[in-house]
Coordinates of C-alpha atoms in Angstrom, one line a residue:
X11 CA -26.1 19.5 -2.5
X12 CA -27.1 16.8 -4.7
X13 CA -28.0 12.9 -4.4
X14 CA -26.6 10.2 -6.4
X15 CA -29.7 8.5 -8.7
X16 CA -30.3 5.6 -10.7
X17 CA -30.4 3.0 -7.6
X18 CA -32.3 2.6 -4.7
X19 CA -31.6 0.4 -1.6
X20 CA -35.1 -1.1 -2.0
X21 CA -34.4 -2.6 -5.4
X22 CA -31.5 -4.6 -3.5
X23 CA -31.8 -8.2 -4.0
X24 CA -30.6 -11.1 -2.1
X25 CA -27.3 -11.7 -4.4
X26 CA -26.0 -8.2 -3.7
X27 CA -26.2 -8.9 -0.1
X28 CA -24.0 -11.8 -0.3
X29 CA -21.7 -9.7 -2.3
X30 CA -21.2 -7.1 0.2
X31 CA -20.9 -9.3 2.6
X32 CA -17.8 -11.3 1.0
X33 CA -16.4 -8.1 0.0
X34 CA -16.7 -7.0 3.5
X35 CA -15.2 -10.0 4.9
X36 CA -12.2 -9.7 2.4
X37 CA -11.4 -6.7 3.6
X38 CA -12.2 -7.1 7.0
X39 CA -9.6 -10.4 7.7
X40 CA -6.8 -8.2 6.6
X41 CA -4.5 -8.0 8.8
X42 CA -1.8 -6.7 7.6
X43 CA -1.1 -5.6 3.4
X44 CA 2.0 -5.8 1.3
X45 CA 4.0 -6.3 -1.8
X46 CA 5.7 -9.8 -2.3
X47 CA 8.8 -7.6 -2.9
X48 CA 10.2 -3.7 -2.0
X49 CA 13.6 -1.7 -2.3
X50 CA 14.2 1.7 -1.6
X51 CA 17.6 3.9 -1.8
X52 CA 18.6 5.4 1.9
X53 CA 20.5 8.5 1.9
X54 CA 21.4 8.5 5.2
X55 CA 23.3 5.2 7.3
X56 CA 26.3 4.8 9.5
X57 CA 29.2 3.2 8.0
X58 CA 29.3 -0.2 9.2
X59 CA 33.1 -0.5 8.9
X60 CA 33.4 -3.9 8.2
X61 CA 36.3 -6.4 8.7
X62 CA 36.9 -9.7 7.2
X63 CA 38.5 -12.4 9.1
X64 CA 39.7 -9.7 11.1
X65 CA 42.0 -8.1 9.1
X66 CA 42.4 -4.7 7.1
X67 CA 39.1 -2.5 7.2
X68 CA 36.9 -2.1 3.9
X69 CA 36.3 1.3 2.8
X70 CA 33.3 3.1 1.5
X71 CA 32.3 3.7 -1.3
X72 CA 34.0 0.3 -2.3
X73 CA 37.1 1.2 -4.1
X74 CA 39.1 -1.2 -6.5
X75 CA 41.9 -2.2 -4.1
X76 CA 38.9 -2.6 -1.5
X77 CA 37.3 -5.5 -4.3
X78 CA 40.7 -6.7 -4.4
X79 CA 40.5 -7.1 -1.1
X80 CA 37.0 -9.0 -0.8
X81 CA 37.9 -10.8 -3.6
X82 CA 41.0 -12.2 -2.0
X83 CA 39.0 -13.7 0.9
X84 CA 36.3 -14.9 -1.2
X85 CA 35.1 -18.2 -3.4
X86 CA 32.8 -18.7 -5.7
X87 CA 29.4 -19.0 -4.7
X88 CA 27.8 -22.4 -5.1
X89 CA 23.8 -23.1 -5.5
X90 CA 21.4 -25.8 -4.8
X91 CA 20.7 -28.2 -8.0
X92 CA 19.2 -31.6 -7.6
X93 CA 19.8 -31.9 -3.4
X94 CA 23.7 -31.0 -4.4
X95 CA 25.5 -28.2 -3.9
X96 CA 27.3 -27.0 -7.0
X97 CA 29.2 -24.8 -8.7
X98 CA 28.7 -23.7 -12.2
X99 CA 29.3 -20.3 -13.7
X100 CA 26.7 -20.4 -16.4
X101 CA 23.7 -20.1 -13.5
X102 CA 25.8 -18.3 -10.6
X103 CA 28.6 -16.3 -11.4
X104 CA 29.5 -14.2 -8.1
X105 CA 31.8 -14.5 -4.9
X106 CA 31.2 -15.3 -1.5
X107 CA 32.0 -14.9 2.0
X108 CA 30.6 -16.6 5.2
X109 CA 29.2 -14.8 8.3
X110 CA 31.7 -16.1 10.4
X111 CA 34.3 -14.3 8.8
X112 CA 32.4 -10.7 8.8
X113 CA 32.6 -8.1 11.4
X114 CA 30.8 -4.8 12.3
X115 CA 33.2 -2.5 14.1
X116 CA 30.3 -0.1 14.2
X117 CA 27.6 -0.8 16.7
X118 CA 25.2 1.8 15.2
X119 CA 25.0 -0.6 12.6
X120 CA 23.1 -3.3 14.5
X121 CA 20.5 -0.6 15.0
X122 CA 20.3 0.4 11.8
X123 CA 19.7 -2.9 10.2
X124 CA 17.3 -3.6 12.9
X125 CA 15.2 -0.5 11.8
X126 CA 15.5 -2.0 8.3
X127 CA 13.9 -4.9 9.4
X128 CA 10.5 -3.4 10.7
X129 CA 10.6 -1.1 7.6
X130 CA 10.7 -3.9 5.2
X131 CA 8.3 -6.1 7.6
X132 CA 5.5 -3.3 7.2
X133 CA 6.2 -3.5 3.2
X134 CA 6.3 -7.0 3.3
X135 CA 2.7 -6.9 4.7
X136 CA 4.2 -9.4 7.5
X137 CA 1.3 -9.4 10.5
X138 CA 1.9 -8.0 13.8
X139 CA 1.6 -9.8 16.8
X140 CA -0.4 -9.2 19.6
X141 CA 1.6 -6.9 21.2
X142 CA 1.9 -4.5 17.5
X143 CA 5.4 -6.2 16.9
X144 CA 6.4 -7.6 13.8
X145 CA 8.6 -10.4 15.9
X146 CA 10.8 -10.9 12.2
X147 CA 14.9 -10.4 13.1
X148 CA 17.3 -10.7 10.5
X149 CA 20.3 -13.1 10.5
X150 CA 23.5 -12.5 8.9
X151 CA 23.7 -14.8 5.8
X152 CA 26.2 -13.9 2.9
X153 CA 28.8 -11.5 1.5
X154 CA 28.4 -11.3 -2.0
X155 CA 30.6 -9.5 -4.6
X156 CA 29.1 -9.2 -8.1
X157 CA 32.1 -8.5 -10.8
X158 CA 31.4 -7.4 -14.7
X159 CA 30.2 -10.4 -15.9
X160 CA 28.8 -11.6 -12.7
X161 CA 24.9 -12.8 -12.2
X162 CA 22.3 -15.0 -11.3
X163 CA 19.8 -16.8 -13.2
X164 CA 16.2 -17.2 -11.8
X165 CA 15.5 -19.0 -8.3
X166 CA 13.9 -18.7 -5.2
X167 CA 16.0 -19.2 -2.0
X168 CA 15.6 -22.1 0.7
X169 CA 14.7 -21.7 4.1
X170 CA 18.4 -22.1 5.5
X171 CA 17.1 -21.5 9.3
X172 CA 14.1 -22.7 10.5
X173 CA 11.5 -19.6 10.7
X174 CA 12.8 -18.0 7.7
X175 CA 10.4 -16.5 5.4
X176 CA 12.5 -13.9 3.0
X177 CA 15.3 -12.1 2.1
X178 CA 17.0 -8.9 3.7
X179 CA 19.8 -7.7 1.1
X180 CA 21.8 -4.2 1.6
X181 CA 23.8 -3.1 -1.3
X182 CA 26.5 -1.0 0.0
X183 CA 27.9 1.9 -1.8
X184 CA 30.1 0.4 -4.3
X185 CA 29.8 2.0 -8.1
X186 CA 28.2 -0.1 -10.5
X187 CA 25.8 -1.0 -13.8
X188 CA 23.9 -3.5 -14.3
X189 CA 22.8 -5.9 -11.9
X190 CA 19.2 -5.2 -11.3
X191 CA 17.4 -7.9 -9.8
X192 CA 14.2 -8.9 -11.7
X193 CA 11.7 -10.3 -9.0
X194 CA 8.8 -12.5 -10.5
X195 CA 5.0 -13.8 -8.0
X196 CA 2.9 -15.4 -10.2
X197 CA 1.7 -13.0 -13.4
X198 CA 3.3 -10.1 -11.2
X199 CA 7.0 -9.0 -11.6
X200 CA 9.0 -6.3 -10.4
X201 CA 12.6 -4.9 -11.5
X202 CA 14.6 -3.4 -8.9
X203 CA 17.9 -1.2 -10.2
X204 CA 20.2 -1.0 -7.9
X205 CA 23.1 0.9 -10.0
X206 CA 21.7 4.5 -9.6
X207 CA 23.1 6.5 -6.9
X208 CA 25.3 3.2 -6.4
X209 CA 28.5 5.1 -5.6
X210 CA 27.2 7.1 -2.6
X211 CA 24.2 5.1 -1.1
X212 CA 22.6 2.3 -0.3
X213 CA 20.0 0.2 -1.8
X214 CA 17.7 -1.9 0.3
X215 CA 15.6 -5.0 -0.9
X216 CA 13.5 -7.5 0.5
X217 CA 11.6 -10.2 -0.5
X218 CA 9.3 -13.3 0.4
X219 CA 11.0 -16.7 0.3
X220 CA 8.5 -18.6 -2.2
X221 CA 9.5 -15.7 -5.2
X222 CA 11.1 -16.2 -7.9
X223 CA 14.7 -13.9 -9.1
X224 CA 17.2 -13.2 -10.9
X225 CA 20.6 -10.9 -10.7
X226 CA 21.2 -9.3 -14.5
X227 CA 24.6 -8.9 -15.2
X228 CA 27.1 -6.5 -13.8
X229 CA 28.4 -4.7 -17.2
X230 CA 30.5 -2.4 -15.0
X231 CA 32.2 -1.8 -11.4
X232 CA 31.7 -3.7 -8.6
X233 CA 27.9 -4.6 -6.8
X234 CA 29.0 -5.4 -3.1
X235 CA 26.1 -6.4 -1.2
X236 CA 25.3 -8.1 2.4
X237 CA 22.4 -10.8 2.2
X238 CA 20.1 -11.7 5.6
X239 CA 17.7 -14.4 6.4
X240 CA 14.2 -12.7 7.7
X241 CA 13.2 -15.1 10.5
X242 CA 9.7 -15.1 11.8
X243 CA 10.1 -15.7 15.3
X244 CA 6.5 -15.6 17.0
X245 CA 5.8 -19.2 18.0
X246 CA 2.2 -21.3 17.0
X247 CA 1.8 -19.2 13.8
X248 CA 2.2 -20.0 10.2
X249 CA 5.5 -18.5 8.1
X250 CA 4.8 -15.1 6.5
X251 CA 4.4 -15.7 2.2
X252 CA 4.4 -14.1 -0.7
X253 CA 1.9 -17.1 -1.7
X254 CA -0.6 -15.5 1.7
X255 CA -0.8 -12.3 0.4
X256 CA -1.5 -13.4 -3.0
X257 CA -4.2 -15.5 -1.9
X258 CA -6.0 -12.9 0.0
X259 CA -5.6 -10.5 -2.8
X260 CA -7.3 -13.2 -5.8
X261 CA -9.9 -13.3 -3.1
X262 CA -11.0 -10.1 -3.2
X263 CA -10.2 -9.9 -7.0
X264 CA -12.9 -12.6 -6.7
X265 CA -15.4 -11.1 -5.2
X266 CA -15.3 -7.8 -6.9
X267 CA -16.2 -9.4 -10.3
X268 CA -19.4 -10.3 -8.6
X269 CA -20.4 -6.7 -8.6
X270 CA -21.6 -6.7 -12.4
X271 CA -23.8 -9.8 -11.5
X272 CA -25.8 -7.9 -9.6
X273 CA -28.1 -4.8 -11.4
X274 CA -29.2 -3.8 -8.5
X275 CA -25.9 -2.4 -7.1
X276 CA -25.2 1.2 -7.3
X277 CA -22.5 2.7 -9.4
X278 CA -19.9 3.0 -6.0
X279 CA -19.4 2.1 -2.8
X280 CA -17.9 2.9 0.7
X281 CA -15.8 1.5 3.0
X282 CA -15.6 3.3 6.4
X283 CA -12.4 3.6 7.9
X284 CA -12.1 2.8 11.8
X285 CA -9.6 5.9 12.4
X286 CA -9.8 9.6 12.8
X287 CA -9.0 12.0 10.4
X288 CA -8.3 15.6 10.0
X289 CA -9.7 17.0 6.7
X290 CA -6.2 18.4 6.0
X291 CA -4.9 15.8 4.4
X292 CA -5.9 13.4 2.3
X293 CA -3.9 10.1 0.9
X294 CA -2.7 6.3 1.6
X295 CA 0.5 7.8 3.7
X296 CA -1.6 9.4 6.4
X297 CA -3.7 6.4 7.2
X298 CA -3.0 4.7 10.3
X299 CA -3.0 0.4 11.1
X300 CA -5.7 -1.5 10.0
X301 CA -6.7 1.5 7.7
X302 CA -3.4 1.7 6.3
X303 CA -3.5 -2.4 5.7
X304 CA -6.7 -2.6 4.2
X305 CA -6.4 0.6 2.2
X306 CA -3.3 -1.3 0.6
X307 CA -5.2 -4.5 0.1
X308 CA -8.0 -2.9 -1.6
X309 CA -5.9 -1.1 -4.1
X310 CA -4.4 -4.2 -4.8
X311 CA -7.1 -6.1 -5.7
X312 CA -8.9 -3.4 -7.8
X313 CA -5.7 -2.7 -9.5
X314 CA -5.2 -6.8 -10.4
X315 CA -9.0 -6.8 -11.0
X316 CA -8.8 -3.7 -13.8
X317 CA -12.5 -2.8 -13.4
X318 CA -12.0 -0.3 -10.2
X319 CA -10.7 2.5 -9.7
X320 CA -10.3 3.0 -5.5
X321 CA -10.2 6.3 -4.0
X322 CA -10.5 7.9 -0.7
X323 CA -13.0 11.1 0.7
X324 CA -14.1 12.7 3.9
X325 CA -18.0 11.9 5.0
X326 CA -19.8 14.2 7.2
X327 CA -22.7 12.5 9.8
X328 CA -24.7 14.4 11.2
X329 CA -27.3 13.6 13.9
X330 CA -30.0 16.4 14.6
X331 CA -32.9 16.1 16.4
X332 CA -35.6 18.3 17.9
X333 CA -36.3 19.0 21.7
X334 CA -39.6 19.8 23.2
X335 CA -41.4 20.4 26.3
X336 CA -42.5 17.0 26.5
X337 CA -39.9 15.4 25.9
X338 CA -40.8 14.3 22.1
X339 CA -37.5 13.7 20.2
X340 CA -37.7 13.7 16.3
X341 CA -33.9 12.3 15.0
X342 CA -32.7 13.0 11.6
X343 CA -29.0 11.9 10.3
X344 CA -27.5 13.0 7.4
X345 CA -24.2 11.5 5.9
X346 CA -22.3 14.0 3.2
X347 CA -19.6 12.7 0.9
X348 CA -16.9 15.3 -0.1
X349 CA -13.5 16.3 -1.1
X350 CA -12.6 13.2 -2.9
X351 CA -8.9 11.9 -3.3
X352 CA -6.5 9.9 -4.7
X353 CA -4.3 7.5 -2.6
X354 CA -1.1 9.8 -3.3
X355 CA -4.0 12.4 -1.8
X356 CA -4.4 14.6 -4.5
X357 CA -7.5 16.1 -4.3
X358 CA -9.8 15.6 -7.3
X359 CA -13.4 16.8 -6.4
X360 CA -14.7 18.9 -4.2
X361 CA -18.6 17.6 -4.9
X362 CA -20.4 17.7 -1.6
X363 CA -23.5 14.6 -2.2
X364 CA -26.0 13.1 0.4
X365 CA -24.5 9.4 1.0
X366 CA -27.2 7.4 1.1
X367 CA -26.9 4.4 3.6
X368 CA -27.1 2.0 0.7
X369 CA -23.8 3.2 -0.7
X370 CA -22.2 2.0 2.6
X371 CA -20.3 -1.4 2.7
X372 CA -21.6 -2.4 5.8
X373 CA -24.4 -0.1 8.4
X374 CA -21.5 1.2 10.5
X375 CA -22.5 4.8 9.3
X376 CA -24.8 4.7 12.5
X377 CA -23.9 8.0 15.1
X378 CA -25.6 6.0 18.1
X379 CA -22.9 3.3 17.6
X380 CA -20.0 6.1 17.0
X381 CA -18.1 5.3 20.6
X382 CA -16.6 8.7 21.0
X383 CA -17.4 12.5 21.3
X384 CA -18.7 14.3 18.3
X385 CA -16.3 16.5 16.3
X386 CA -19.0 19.3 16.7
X387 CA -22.4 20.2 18.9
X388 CA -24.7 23.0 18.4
X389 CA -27.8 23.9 19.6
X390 CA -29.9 22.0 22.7
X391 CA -31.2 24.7 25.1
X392 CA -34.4 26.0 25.5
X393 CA -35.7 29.5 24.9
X394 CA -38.7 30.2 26.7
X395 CA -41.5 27.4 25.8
X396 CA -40.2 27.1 22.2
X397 CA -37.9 24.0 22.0
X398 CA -34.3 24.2 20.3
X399 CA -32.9 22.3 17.4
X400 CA -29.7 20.1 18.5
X401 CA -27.5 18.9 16.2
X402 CA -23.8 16.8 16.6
X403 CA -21.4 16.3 13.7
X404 CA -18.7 13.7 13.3
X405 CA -16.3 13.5 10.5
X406 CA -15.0 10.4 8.9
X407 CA -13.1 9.1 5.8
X408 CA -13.9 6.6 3.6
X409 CA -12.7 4.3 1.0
X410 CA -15.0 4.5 -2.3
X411 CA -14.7 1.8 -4.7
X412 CA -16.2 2.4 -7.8
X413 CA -16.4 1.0 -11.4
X414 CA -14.7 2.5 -14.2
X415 CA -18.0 2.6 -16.1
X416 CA -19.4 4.6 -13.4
X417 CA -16.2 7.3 -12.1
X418 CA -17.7 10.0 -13.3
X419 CA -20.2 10.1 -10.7
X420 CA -17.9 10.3 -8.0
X421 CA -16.8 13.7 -9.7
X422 CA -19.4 15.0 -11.1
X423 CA -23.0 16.6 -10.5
X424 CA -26.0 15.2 -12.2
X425 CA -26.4 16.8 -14.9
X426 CA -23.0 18.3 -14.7
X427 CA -22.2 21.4 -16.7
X428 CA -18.8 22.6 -18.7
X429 CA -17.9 24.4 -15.4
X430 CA -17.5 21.1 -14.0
X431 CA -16.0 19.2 -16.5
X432 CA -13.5 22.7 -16.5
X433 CA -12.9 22.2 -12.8
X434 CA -12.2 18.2 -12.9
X435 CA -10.1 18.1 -16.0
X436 CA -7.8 20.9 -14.5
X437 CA -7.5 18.7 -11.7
X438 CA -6.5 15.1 -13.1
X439 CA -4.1 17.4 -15.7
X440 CA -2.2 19.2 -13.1
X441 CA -2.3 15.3 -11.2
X442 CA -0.4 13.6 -14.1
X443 CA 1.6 16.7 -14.9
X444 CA 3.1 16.7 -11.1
X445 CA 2.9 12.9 -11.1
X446 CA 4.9 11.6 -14.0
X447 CA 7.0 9.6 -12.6
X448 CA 4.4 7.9 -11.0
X449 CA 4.1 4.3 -12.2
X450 CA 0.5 4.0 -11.3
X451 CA -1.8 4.9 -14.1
X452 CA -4.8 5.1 -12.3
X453 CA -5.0 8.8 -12.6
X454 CA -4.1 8.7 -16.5
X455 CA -7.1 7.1 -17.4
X456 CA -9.3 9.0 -15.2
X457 CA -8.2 12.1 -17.4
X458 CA -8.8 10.0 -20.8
X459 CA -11.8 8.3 -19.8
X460 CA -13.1 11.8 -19.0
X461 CA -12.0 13.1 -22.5
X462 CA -13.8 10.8 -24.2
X463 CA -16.8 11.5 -22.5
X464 CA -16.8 14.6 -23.6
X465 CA -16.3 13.8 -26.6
X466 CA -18.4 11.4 -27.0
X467 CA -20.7 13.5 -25.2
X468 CA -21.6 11.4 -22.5
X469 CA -22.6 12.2 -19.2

């Protein structure tokens, strides 16, 4: 086992205090973590069997007597401009139909949009009230029916009930191209393809109110979708935003770029998470609540920072402490960083190092405060007049973030030798060889920056 060097907790100084104290606090006051925008493709729903103005039913997958038949009962959808309502082509070129006219001869499909709801809700990063509920419904708005040629320039929707914070849209299974939709929060933006699949299943969206998108054109088919209002309902607090999360996010960002002001800080650090684990696995997916939450926010704001990279591991505390005759106690702890993880939880080192208290966020790290049962006892009796060593072990994860100046540290021993460069390039390789597709690149430069190391010989 080794220790990390090149920082002591004596050399800290008064800045870095404040630093971890606003980093602490950033994370801390999450309460819930999301994405101004998600969609996802379901597999699996009941057919709604839908009506309009209660005549002949519409089939799935849309066929092109069943757009005939939508399009028959439909106008052209208008838009706000200037406190009018108007209708011009050249911004909004699509066709509408009213709630009033649309029925669900299915009841399974109240439940099934209702389970949409808390799924988008939790990627939405909407809070929970007291009671764990999100307290967000959705509202039937809008039938929409996007022909080639149909789109929908940039815009953001207005609150059309009161308590409405987003967007729920369902694109049913009606084959199409084009007509993506191109979602844009401040310097972030997100592209959402709806076409793939389009014939068989269903494409979800959500988003915030206060974002900014756009429909690209329909070059081919049909793009039948149902729009909902997401209506916050819990009374006294303020409307979930896109705006909120971003704010909370640039604060962090904030207070990460302290980190370099300070010389005295060591090359990572630790958040502990409040859950238990089991050492099996290892990743965002498995963490629960506030961990999951605050996990989310963290990787968001080291991601928009670029200087971190954010990873998760296993820590080992262990309290021992020697039993005599007279009742003399002598308490040693021990905290042991291993096994550490990407958030898809990929497991990229297996180092086992001493985790000094210093390297902690915050002095939670404590096992008199630990309210719970150890994961492990051993020792405690007596034999004869000699005492007996005792010793009680709890296991805990962590979130380590650490400086891409300073990642190989997390991996490797000091000095390390070609047995463990060996044993951490095989791991990032087989990473971005099973993770292609994987749009964050996090693990991609982990492998390069490592390369270069070595060739630059660096340790």
């Amino acid at each position: 086992m080794t220790d990390w060097i090149g920082w002591s907790s004596e050399s800290e100084d008064g800045g870095s205090v404040v630093f971890r104290q606003s980093v602490v606090y950033c994370i801390d006051a999450v309460q819930a973590a999301g994405s101004f925008a998600t969609g996802n493709s379901i597999q699996e729903f009941p057919n709604p069997v839908i009506s309009i103005d209660g005549g002949e039913l519409i089939s799935l997958p849309l066929s092109e007597e069943g757009a005939r038949a939508l399009a028959s009962q439909s106008r052209k959808a208008p838009f706000g401009k200037d406190g009018q309502t108007v209708v011009d082509e050249t911004v909004r070129k699509t066709y509408e139909i009213g709630a009033d006219k649309i029925s669900f001869l299915n009841p399974a499909w109240s439940s099934f949009v209702n389970e949409l709801v808390q799924q988008v809700a939790h990627e939405l990063g909407v809070p929970r009230a007291a009671n764990g509920d999100f307290n967000v419904r959705a509202e039937l708005y809008k039938n929409l029916l996007y022909e080639p040629g149909s789109m929908f320039k940039a815009h953001k929707d207005t609150e059309k009930v009161a308590g409405m914070f987003g967007t729920l849209v369902i694109c049913l299974p009606s084959p199409h191209t084009g007509g993506a939709v191109c979602l844009q929060h401040g310097n972030e933006s997100l592209r959402l393809p709806t076409e793939e699949s389009s014939a068989f299943d269903c494409f979800v969206l959500a988003w915030y109110a206060d974002v900014s998108h756009e429909i690209e054109t329909v070059q081919t088919g049909h793009r039948w979708v149902l729009t909902y209002n997401l209506i916050h309902d819990e009374a006294g607090s303020s409307c979930p935003s896109a705006s909120v999360l971003d704010s909370q996010t640039e604060q962090l960002v904030q207070a990460l770029s302290l980190w370099r002001d300070h010389m005295s800080m060591p090359s990572f650090l630790a958040y502990p998470l409040s859950h238990q684990y089991t050492t099996k696995y290892l990743g965002l997916a498995h963490l629960k609540g506030h961990d999951y939450d605050r996990a989310r926010h963290l990787a968001a704001g080291c991601a928009r920072h670029g200087g971190f990279y954010l990873f998760l591991a296993h820590v080992e505390v262990t309290k021992s402490w020697v039993n005599d005759e007279e009742g003399d106690n002598t308490i040693q702890y021990q905290r042991t960083l291993h096994t550490v993880g990407n958030l898809d939880g990929v497991k990229l080192s297996h180092l086992h190092v001493s985790l000094a208290k210093g390297y902690l966020l915050d002095s939670m790290y404590h096992p008199d405060e630990y309210n719970r049962d150890p994961d492990s006892r051993w020792g405690g009796e007596y034999i004869g007049n000699q005492h007996a060593e005792f010793e009680e072990t709890y296991l805990d994860r962590v979130l380590i973030i650490v400086p891409k100046e300073f990642v190989m540290s997390v991996f490797l021993d000091n000095p390390y030798s070609h047995n463990d460069l060996n044993r951490v390039m095989a791991l990032l390789r087989e990473t971005v060889h099973e993770t292609c597709h994987y749009t964050d690149t996090s693990t991609r430069e982990l492998l390069f920056q490592l390369c270069d190391n070595v060739l630059n010989n660096k340790p």
